Short mmCIF file of C-alpha atoms and ligand atoms in Angstrom, two decimals:
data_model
loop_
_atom_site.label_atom_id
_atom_site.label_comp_id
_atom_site.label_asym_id
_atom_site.label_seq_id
_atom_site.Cartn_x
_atom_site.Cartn_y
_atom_site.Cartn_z
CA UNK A 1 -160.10 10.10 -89.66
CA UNK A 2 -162.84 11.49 -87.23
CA UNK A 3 -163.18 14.33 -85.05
CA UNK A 4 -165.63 15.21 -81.77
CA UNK A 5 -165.51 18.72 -80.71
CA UNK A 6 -166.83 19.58 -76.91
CA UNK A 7 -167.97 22.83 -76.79
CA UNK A 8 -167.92 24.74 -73.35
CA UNK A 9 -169.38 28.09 -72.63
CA UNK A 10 -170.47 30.92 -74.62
CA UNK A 11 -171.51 32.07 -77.98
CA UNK A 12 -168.58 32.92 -79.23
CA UNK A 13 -166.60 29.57 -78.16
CA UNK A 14 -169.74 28.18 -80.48
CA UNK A 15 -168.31 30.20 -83.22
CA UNK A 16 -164.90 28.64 -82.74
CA UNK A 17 -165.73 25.42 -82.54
CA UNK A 18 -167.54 26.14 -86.14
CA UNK A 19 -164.21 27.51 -87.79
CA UNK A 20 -162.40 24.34 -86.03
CA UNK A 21 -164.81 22.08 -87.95
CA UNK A 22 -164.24 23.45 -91.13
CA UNK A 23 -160.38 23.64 -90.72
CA UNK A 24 -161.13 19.90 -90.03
CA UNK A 25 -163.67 19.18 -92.34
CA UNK A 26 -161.30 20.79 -95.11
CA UNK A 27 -158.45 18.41 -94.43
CA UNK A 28 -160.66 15.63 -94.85
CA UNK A 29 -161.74 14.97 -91.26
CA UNK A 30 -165.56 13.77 -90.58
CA UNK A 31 -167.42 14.32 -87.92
CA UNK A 32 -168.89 12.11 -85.49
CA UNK A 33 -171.49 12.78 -83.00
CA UNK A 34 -170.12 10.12 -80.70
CA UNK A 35 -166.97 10.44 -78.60
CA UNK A 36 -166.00 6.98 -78.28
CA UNK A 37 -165.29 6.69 -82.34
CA UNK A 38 -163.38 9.38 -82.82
CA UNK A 39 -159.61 9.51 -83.65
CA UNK A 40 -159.46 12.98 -82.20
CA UNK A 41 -161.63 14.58 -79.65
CA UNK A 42 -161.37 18.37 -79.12
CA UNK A 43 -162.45 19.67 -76.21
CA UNK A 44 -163.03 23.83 -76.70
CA UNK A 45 -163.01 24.82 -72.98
CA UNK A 46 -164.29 28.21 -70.79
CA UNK A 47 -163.08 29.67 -67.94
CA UNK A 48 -165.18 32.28 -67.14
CA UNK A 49 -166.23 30.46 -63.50
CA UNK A 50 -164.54 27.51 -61.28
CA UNK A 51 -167.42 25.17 -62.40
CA UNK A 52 -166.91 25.16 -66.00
CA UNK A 53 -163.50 24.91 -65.68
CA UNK A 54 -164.08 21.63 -63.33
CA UNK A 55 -166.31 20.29 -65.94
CA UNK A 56 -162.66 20.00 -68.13
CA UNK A 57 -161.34 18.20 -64.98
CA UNK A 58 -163.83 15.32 -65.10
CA UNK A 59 -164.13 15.18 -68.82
CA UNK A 60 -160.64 14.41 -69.68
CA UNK A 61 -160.57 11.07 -67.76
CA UNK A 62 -164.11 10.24 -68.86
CA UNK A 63 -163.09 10.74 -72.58
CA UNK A 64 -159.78 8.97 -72.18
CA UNK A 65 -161.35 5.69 -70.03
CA UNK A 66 -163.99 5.06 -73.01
CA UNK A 67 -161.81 5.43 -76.15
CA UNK A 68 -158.22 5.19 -74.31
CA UNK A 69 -156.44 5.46 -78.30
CA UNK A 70 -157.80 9.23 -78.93
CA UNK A 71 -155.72 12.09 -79.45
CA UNK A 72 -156.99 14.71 -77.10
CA UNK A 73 -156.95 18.43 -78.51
CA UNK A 74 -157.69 20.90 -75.66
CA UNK A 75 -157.86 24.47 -76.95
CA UNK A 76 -160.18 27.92 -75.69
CA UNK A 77 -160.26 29.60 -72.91
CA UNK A 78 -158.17 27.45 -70.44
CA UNK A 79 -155.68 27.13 -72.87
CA UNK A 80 -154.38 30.25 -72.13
CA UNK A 81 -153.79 29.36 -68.61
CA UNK A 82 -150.09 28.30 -67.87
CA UNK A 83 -151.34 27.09 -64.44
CA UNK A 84 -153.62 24.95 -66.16
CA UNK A 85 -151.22 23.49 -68.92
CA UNK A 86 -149.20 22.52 -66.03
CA UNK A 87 -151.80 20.70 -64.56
CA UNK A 88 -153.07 18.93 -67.72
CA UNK A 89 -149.22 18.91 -69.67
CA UNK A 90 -149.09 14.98 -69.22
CA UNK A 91 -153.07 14.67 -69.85
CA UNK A 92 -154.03 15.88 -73.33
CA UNK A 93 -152.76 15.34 -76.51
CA UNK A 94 -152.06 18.24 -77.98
CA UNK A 95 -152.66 21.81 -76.14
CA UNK A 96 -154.01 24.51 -78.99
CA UNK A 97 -154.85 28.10 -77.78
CA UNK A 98 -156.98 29.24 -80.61
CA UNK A 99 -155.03 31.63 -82.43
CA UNK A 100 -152.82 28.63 -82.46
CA UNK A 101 -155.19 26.67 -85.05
CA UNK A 102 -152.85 26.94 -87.98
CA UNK A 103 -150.10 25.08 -86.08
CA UNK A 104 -153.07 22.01 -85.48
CA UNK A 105 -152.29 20.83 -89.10
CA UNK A 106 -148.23 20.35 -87.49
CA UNK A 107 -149.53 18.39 -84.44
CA UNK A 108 -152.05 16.31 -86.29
CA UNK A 109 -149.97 16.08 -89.39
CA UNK A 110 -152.69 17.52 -91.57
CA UNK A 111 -152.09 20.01 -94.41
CA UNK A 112 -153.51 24.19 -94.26
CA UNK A 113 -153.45 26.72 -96.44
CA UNK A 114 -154.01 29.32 -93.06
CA UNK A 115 -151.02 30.92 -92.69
CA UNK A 116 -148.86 30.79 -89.15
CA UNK A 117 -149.61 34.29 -88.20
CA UNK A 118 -153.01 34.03 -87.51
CA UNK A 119 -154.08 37.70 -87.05
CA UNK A 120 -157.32 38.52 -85.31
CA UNK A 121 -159.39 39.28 -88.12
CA UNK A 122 -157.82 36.89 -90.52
CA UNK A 123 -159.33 34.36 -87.93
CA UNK A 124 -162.38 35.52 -88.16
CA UNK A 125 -162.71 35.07 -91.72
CA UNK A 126 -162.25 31.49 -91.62
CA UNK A 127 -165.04 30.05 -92.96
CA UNK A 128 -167.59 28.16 -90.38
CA UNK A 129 -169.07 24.72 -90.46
CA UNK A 130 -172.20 25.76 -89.54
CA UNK A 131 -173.94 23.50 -87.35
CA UNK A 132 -177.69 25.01 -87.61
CA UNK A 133 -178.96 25.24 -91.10
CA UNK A 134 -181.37 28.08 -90.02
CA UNK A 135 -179.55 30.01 -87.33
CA UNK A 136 -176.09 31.02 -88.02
CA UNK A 137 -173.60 32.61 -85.19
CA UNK A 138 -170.85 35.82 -87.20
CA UNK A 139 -168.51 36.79 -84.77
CA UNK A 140 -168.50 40.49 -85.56
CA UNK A 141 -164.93 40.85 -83.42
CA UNK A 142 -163.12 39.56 -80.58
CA UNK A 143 -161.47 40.24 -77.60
CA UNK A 144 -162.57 42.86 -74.82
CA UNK A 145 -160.80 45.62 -73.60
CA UNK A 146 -162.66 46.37 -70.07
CA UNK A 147 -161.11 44.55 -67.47
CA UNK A 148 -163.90 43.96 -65.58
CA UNK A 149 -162.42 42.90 -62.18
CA UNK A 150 -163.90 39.50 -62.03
CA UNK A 151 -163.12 38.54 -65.52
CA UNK A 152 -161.17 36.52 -67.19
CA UNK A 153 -162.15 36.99 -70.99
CA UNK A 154 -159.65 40.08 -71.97
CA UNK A 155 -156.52 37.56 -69.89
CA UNK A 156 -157.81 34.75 -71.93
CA UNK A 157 -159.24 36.54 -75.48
CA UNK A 158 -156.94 39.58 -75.70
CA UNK A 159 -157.70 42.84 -76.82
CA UNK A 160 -160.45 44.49 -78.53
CA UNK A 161 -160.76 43.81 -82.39
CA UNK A 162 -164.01 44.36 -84.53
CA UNK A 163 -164.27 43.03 -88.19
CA UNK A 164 -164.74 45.44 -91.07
CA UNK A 165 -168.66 46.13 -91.86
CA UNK A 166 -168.22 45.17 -95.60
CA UNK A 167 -167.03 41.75 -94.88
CA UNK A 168 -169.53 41.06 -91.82
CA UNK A 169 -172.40 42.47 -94.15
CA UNK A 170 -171.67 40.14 -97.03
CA UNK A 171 -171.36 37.07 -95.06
CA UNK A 172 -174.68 37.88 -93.62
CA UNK A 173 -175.83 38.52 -96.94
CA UNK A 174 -174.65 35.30 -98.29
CA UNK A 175 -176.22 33.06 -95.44
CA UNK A 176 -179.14 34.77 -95.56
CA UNK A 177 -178.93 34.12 -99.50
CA UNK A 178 -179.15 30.38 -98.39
CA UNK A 179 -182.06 30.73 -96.64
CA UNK A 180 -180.69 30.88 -93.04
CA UNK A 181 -183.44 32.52 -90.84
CA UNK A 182 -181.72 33.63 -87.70
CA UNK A 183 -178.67 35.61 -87.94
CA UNK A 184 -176.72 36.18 -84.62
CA UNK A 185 -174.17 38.37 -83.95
CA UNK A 186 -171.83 38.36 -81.31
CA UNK A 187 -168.73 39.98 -79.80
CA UNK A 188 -168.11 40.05 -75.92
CA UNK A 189 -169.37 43.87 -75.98
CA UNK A 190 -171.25 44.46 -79.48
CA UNK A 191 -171.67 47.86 -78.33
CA UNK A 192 -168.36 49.48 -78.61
CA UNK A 193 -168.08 48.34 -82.10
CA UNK A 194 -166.72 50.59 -85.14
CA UNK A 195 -165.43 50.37 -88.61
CA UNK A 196 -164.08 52.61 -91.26
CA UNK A 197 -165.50 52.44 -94.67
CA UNK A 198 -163.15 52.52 -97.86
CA UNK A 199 -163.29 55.52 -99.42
CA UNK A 200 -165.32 54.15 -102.86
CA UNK A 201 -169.11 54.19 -104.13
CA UNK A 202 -169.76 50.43 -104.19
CA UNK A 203 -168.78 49.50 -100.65
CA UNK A 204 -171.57 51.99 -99.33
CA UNK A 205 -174.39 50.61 -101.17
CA UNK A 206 -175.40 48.41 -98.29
CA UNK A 207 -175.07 51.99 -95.98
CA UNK A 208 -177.76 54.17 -97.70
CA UNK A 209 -177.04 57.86 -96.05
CA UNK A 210 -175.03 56.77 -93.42
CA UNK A 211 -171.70 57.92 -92.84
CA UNK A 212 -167.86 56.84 -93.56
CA UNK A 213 -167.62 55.48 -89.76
CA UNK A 214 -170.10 52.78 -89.02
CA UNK A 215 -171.15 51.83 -85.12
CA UNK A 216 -172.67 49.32 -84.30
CA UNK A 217 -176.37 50.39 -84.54
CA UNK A 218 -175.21 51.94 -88.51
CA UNK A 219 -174.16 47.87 -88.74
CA UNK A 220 -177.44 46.82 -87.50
CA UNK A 221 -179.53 49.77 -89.94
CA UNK A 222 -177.53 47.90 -92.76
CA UNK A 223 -177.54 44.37 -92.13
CA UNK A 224 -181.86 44.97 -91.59
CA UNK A 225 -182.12 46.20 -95.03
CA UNK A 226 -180.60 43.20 -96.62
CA UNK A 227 -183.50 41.37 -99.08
CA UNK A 228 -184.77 38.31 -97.35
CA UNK A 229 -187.19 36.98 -94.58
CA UNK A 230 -184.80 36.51 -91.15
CA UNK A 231 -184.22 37.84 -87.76
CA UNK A 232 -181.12 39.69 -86.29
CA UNK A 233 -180.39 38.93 -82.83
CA UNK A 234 -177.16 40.14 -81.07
CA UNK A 235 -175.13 39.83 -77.70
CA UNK A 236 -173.60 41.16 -75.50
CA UNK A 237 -174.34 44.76 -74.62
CA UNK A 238 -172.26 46.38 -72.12
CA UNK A 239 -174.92 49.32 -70.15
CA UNK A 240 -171.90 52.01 -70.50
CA UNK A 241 -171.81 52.02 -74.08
CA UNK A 242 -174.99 51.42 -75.29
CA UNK A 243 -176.94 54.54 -76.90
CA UNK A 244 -180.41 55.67 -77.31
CA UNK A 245 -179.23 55.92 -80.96
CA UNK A 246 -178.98 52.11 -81.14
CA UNK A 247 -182.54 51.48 -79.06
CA UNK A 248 -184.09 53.72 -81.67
CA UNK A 249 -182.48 51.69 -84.41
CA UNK A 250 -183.64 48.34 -83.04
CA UNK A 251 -187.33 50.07 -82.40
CA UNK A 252 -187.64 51.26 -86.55
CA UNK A 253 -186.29 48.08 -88.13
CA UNK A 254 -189.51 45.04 -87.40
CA UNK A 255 -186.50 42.18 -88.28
CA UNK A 256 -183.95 42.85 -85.21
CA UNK A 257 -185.58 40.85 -82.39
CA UNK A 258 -187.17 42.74 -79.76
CA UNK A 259 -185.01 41.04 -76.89
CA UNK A 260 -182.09 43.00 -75.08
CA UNK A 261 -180.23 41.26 -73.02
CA UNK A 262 -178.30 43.77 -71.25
CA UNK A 263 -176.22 42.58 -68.30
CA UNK A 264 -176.12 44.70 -64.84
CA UNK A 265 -173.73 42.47 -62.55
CA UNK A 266 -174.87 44.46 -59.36
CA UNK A 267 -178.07 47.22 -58.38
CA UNK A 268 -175.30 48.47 -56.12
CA UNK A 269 -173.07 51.27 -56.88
CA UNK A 270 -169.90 50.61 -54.73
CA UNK A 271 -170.26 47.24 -55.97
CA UNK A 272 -170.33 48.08 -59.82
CA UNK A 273 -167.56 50.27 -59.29
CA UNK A 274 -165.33 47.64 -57.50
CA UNK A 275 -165.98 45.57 -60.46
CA UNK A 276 -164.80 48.44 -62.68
CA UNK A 277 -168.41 48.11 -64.52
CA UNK A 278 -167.84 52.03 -65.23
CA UNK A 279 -171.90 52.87 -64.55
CA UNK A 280 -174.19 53.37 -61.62
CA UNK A 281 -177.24 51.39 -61.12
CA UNK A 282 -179.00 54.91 -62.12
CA UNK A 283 -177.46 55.00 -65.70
CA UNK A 284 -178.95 51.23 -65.99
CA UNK A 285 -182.07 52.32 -64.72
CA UNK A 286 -182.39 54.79 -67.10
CA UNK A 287 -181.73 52.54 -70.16
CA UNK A 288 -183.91 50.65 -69.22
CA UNK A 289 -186.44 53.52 -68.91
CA UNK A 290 -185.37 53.87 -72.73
CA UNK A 291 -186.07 50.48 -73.85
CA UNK A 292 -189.56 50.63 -72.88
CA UNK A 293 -190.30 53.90 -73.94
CA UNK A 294 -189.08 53.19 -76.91
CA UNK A 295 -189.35 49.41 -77.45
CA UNK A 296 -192.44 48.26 -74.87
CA UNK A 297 -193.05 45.35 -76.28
CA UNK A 298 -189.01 44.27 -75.37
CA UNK A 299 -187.95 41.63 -73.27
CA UNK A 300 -185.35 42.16 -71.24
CA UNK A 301 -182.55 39.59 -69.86
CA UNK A 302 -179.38 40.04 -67.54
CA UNK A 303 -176.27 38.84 -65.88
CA UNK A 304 -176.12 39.12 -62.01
CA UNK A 305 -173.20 37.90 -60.18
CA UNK A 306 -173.93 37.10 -56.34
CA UNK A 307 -171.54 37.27 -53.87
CA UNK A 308 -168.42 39.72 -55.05
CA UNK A 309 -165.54 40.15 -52.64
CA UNK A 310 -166.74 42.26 -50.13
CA UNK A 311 -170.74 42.44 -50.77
CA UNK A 312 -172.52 43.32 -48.11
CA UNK A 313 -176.24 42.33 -47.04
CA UNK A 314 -177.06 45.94 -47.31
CA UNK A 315 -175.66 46.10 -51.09
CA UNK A 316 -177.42 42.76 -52.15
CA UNK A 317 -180.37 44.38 -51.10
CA UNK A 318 -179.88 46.97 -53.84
CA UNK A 319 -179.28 44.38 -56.26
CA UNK A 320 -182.97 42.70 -55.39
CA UNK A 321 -184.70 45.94 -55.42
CA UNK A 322 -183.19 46.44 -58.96
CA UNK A 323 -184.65 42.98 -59.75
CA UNK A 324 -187.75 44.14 -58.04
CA UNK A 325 -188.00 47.60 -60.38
CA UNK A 326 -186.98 46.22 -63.88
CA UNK A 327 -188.86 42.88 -63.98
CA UNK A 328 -186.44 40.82 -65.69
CA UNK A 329 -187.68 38.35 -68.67
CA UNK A 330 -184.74 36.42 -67.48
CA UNK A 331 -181.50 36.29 -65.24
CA UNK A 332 -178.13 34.72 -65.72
CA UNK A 333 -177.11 34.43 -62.01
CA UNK A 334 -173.64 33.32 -60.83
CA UNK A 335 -171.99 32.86 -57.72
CA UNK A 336 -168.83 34.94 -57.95
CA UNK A 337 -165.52 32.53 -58.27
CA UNK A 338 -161.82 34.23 -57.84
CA UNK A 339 -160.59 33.96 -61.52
CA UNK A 340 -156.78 33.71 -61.42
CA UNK A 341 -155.00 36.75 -63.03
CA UNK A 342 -157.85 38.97 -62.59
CA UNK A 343 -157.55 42.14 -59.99
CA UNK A 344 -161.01 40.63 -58.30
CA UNK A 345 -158.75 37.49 -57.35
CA UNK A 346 -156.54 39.95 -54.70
CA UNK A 347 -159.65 40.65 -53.56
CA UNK A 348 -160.79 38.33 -50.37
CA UNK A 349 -163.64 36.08 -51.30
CA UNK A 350 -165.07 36.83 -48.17
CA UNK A 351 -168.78 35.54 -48.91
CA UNK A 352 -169.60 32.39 -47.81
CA UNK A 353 -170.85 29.71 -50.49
CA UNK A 354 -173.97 29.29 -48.31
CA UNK A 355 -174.73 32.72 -48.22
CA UNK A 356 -174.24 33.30 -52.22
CA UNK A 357 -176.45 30.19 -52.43
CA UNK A 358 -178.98 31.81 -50.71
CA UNK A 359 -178.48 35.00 -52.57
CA UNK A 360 -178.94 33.79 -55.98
CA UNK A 361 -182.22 31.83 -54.89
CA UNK A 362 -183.78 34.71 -53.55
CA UNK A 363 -182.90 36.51 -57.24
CA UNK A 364 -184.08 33.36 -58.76
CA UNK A 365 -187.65 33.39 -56.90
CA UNK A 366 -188.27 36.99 -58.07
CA UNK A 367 -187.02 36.15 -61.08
CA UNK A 368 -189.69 33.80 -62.00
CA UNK A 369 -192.33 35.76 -60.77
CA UNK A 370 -191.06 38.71 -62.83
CA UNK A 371 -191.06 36.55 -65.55
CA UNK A 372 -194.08 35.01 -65.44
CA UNK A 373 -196.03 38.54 -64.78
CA UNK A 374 -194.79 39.89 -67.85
CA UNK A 375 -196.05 36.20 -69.72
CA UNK A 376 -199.51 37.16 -69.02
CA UNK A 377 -199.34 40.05 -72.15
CA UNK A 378 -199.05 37.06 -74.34
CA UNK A 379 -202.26 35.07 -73.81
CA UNK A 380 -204.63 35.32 -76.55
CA UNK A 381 -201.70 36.99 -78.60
CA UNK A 382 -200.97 36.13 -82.11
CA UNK A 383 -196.97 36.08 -82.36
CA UNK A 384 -194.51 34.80 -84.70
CA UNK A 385 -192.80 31.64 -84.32
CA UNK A 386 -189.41 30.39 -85.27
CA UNK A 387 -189.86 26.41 -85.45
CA UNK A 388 -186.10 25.00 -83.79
CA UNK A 389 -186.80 21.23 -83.28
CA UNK A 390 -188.26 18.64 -81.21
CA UNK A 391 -187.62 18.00 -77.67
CA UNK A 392 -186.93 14.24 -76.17
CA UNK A 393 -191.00 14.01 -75.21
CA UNK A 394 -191.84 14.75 -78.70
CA UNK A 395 -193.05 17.92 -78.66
CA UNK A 396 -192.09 20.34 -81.45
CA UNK A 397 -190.91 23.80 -79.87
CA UNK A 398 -189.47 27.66 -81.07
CA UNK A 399 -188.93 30.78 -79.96
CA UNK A 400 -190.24 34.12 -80.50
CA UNK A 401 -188.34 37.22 -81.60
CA UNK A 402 -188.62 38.40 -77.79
CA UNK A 403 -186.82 35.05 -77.39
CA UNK A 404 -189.45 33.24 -75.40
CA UNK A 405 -189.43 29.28 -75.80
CA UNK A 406 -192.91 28.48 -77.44
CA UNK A 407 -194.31 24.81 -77.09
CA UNK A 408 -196.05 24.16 -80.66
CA UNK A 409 -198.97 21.75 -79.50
CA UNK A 410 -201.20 20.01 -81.59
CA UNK A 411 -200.69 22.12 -84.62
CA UNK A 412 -202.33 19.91 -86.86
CA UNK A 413 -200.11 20.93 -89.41
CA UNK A 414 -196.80 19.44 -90.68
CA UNK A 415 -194.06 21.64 -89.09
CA UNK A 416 -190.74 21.99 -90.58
CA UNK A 417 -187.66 23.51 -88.46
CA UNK A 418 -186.25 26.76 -89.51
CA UNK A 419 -189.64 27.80 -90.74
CA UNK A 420 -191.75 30.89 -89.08
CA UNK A 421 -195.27 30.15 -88.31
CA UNK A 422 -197.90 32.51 -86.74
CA UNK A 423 -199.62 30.90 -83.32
CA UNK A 424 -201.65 32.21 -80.78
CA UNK A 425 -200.29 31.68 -77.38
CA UNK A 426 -202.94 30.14 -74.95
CA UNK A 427 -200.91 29.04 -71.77
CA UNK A 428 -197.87 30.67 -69.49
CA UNK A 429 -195.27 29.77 -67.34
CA UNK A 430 -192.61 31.79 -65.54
CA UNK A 431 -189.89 30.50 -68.62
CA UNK A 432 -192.37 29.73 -71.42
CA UNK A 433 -195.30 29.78 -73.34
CA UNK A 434 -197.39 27.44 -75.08
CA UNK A 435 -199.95 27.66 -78.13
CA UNK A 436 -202.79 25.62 -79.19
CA UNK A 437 -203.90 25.86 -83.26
CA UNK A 438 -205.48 28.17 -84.29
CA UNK A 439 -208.84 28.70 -82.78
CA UNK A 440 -212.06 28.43 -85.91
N1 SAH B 501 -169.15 40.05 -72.24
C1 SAH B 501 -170.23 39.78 -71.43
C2 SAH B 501 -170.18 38.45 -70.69
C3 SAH B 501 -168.92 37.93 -70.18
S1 SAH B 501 -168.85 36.47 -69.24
C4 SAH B 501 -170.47 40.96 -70.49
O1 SAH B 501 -169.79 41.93 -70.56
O2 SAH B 501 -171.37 40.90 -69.70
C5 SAH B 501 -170.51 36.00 -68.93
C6 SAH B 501 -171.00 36.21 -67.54
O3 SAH B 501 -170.31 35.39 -66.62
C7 SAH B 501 -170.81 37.62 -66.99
O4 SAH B 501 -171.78 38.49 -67.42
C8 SAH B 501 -170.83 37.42 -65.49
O5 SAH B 501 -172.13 37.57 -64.97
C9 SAH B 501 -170.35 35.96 -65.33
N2 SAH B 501 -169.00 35.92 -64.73
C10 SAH B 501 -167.87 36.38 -65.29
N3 SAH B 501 -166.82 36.19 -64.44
C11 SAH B 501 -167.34 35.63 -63.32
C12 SAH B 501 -166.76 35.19 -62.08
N4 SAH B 501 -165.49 35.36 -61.82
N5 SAH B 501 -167.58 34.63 -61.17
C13 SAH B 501 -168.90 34.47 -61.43
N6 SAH B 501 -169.49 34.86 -62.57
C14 SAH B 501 -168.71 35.44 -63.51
FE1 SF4 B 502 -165.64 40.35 -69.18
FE2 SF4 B 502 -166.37 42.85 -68.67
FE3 SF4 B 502 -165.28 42.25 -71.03
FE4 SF4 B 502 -167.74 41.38 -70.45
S1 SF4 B 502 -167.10 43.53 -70.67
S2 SF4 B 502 -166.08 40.20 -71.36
S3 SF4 B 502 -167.61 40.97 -68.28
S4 SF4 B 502 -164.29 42.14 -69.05
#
């Protein structure tokens, strides 16, 4: 038998699609790149806005038109929505909301050894397929307790649950053991994180002096100081928990990548607060005053949503002057969409779609020259490379640790993805850099 899996959306939907595959893989499933040979086709859906849930809309009959004998799994984020299994009840196969995967073996007759009552963290510990063989994704929990007022993900994810460091460290340690080069980790706000050691002297080898209750930047300390030659990366931060304690842990270990991407939603304050964001555009500022003390040679990314229920002309202005004082790396920039369930959808969408057009662009055009301004630092710089693969025109590309994409030109050496090579960077754009070899 062989399985497809869509994947929709974030990071973390990544993740699940990985420990799908392996529940799969491990009941003798294959996997096929191509849709129309598949005996089952998962498609792992988000909800986050309207337009990736209308992507689901117009794959379904797509998927069923060119192989009309497939058994169509549709599990995520939308399959927590009882407006949306009414919709699609007569459409798909089977419906699977993911801490539903142990009853998939029922539906597709396939054996598991997962028990029924999937808990949180006993999901988590599923073992992923991993689809990169250099960069791996470890969920390091799940769920979000914040009820931001535009946002689906605690309706659709649940509550708050982090994994115990021990385990999270040794997985690392193991993939890392295998020669993985990029280790990301991920949780909808990484920043709130905790875990309580056991109370013996083997489990805190990997925690040198630190104490019996790990945060997040005591996970980070520890997973840095694991033997081997990789990168940590991790997302997302949310600006009301993150400490100066965790900037100056990212600024004394070289191997956790000097990106933050740190998402702001709005430069205005009545705004943020409507949104229940629970900080003022000053407390951002003043991270961000932080990371470059501290970390200058950052980059720094965001998420801006345009157009919230009730955002004034005057208030977007605060937003661009924001964009104007930080200059962003890059921008994430939505158009706010009601998402049923959440308090925002009570709200009256009262912006016009032309006018959050237009708002976005504007970000958007400062944006890139924000961007590009801060791409000028690189020219003539020697930085480190992590090779990730060919593009269609046949030109190998990476990133660096500030997670800029690097096109590798002309190397004149063999190039082999998942390795790190050192290039000097000799041309910018506003979303990219380039390098020729290395000059005699
Ligand atoms: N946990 C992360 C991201 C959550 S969703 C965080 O706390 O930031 C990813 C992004 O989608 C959000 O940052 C937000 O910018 C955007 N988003 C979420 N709900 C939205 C909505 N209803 N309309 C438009 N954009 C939305
Ligand atoms: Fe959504 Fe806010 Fe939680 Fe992020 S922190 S997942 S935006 S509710």
């Amino acid at each position: 038998m062989k399985y497809h899996i869509v994947t929709i959306g974030c990071q973390m939907n990544k993740s699940d699609s990985e420990r799908l595959a392996s529940h799969l893989k491990s009941n003798n499933y294959i996997q096929t790149p191509y849709r129309k040979e598949a005996d089952v086709v998962v498609i792992n859906t988000c909800g986050v806005r309207q337009s990736a849930e209308d992507r689901v809309y117009g794959l379904i009959p797509e998927i069923k038109k060119e192989n009309p004998g497939v058994k169509l799994v549709l599990t995520g984020c939308l399959s927590e929505r009882q407006d949306v299994l009414k919709r699609l009840k007569d459409k798909v196969d089977i419906w699977l909301p993911i801490k539903d995967l142990p009853y998939l073996k029922d539906k597709l007759k396939i054996r598991s050894d997962l028990s029924k009552t999937l808990d949180s963290n006993e999901y988590l510990r599923i073992k992923p397929e991993l689809t990169s063989f250099f960069s791996a994704f470890i969920p390091i929990g799940n769920g979000c307790d914040n009820f931001c007022a535009y946002c689906v993900v605690p309706y659709a994810r649940g509550r708050e649950v982090y994994r115990p460091a021990l385990e999270i460290i040794k997985e690392v340690e193991e993939i890392v053991g295998k020669g993985y080069k990029e280790i990301n980790l991920i949780a909808q706000n990484v920043n709130s994180y905790v875990s309580v050691l056991p109370n013996n002297r083997e489990s805190h080898k990997y925690f040198h002096s630190l104490g019996p209750k790990i945060d997040f930047a005591g996970l980070l300390e520890a997973i840095s100081c694991l033997n081997g030659d990789f990168w940590i990366r991790f997302a997302t931060s949310h600006p009301k928990d993150m400490s100066n304690k965790l900037i100056k842990t990212i600024a004394a270990n070289k191997n956790i990548c000097r990106h933050i991407h740190l998402p702001v939603q709005s430069g205005d304050d009545e705004v943020l607060e409507k949104m229940n964001r629970k900080y003022s555009s000053r407390h951002y500022q003043k991270l961000i005053d932080s990371i470059k003390y501290y970390i200058p040679e950052a980059s720094i990314t965001t998420d801006i949503i345009v157009g919230f229920p009730g955002e004034t002309r005057e208030q977007f202005e605060n937003t661009v002057n924001l964009f104007q004082e930080i200059g962003f790396d890059m921008a994430y920039i939505s158009q706010y969409s009601p998402r049923p369930g959440t308090s925002a959808a009570e709200m009256k969408d009262n912006v016009p779609p032309e006018e959050k057009k237009k708002r976005e662009k504007e970000l958007t055009e400062i944006l890139r020259e924000s961007a590009y301004k801060n791409n000028q630092k690189y020219i003539g710089r020697r930085v480190k490379v992590l090779v990730e693969g060919v593009n269609k025109k046949g030109e190998w590309y990476g990133k660096t640790d500030t997670n800029k994409n690097v096109k590798l030109n002309n190397m004149g050496v063999d190039l082999q993805v998942g390795d790190f090579i050192d290039v000097t960077i000799d041309e910018i754009w506003d979303f990219g850099l380039s390098c020729c070899p290395k000059k005699p």
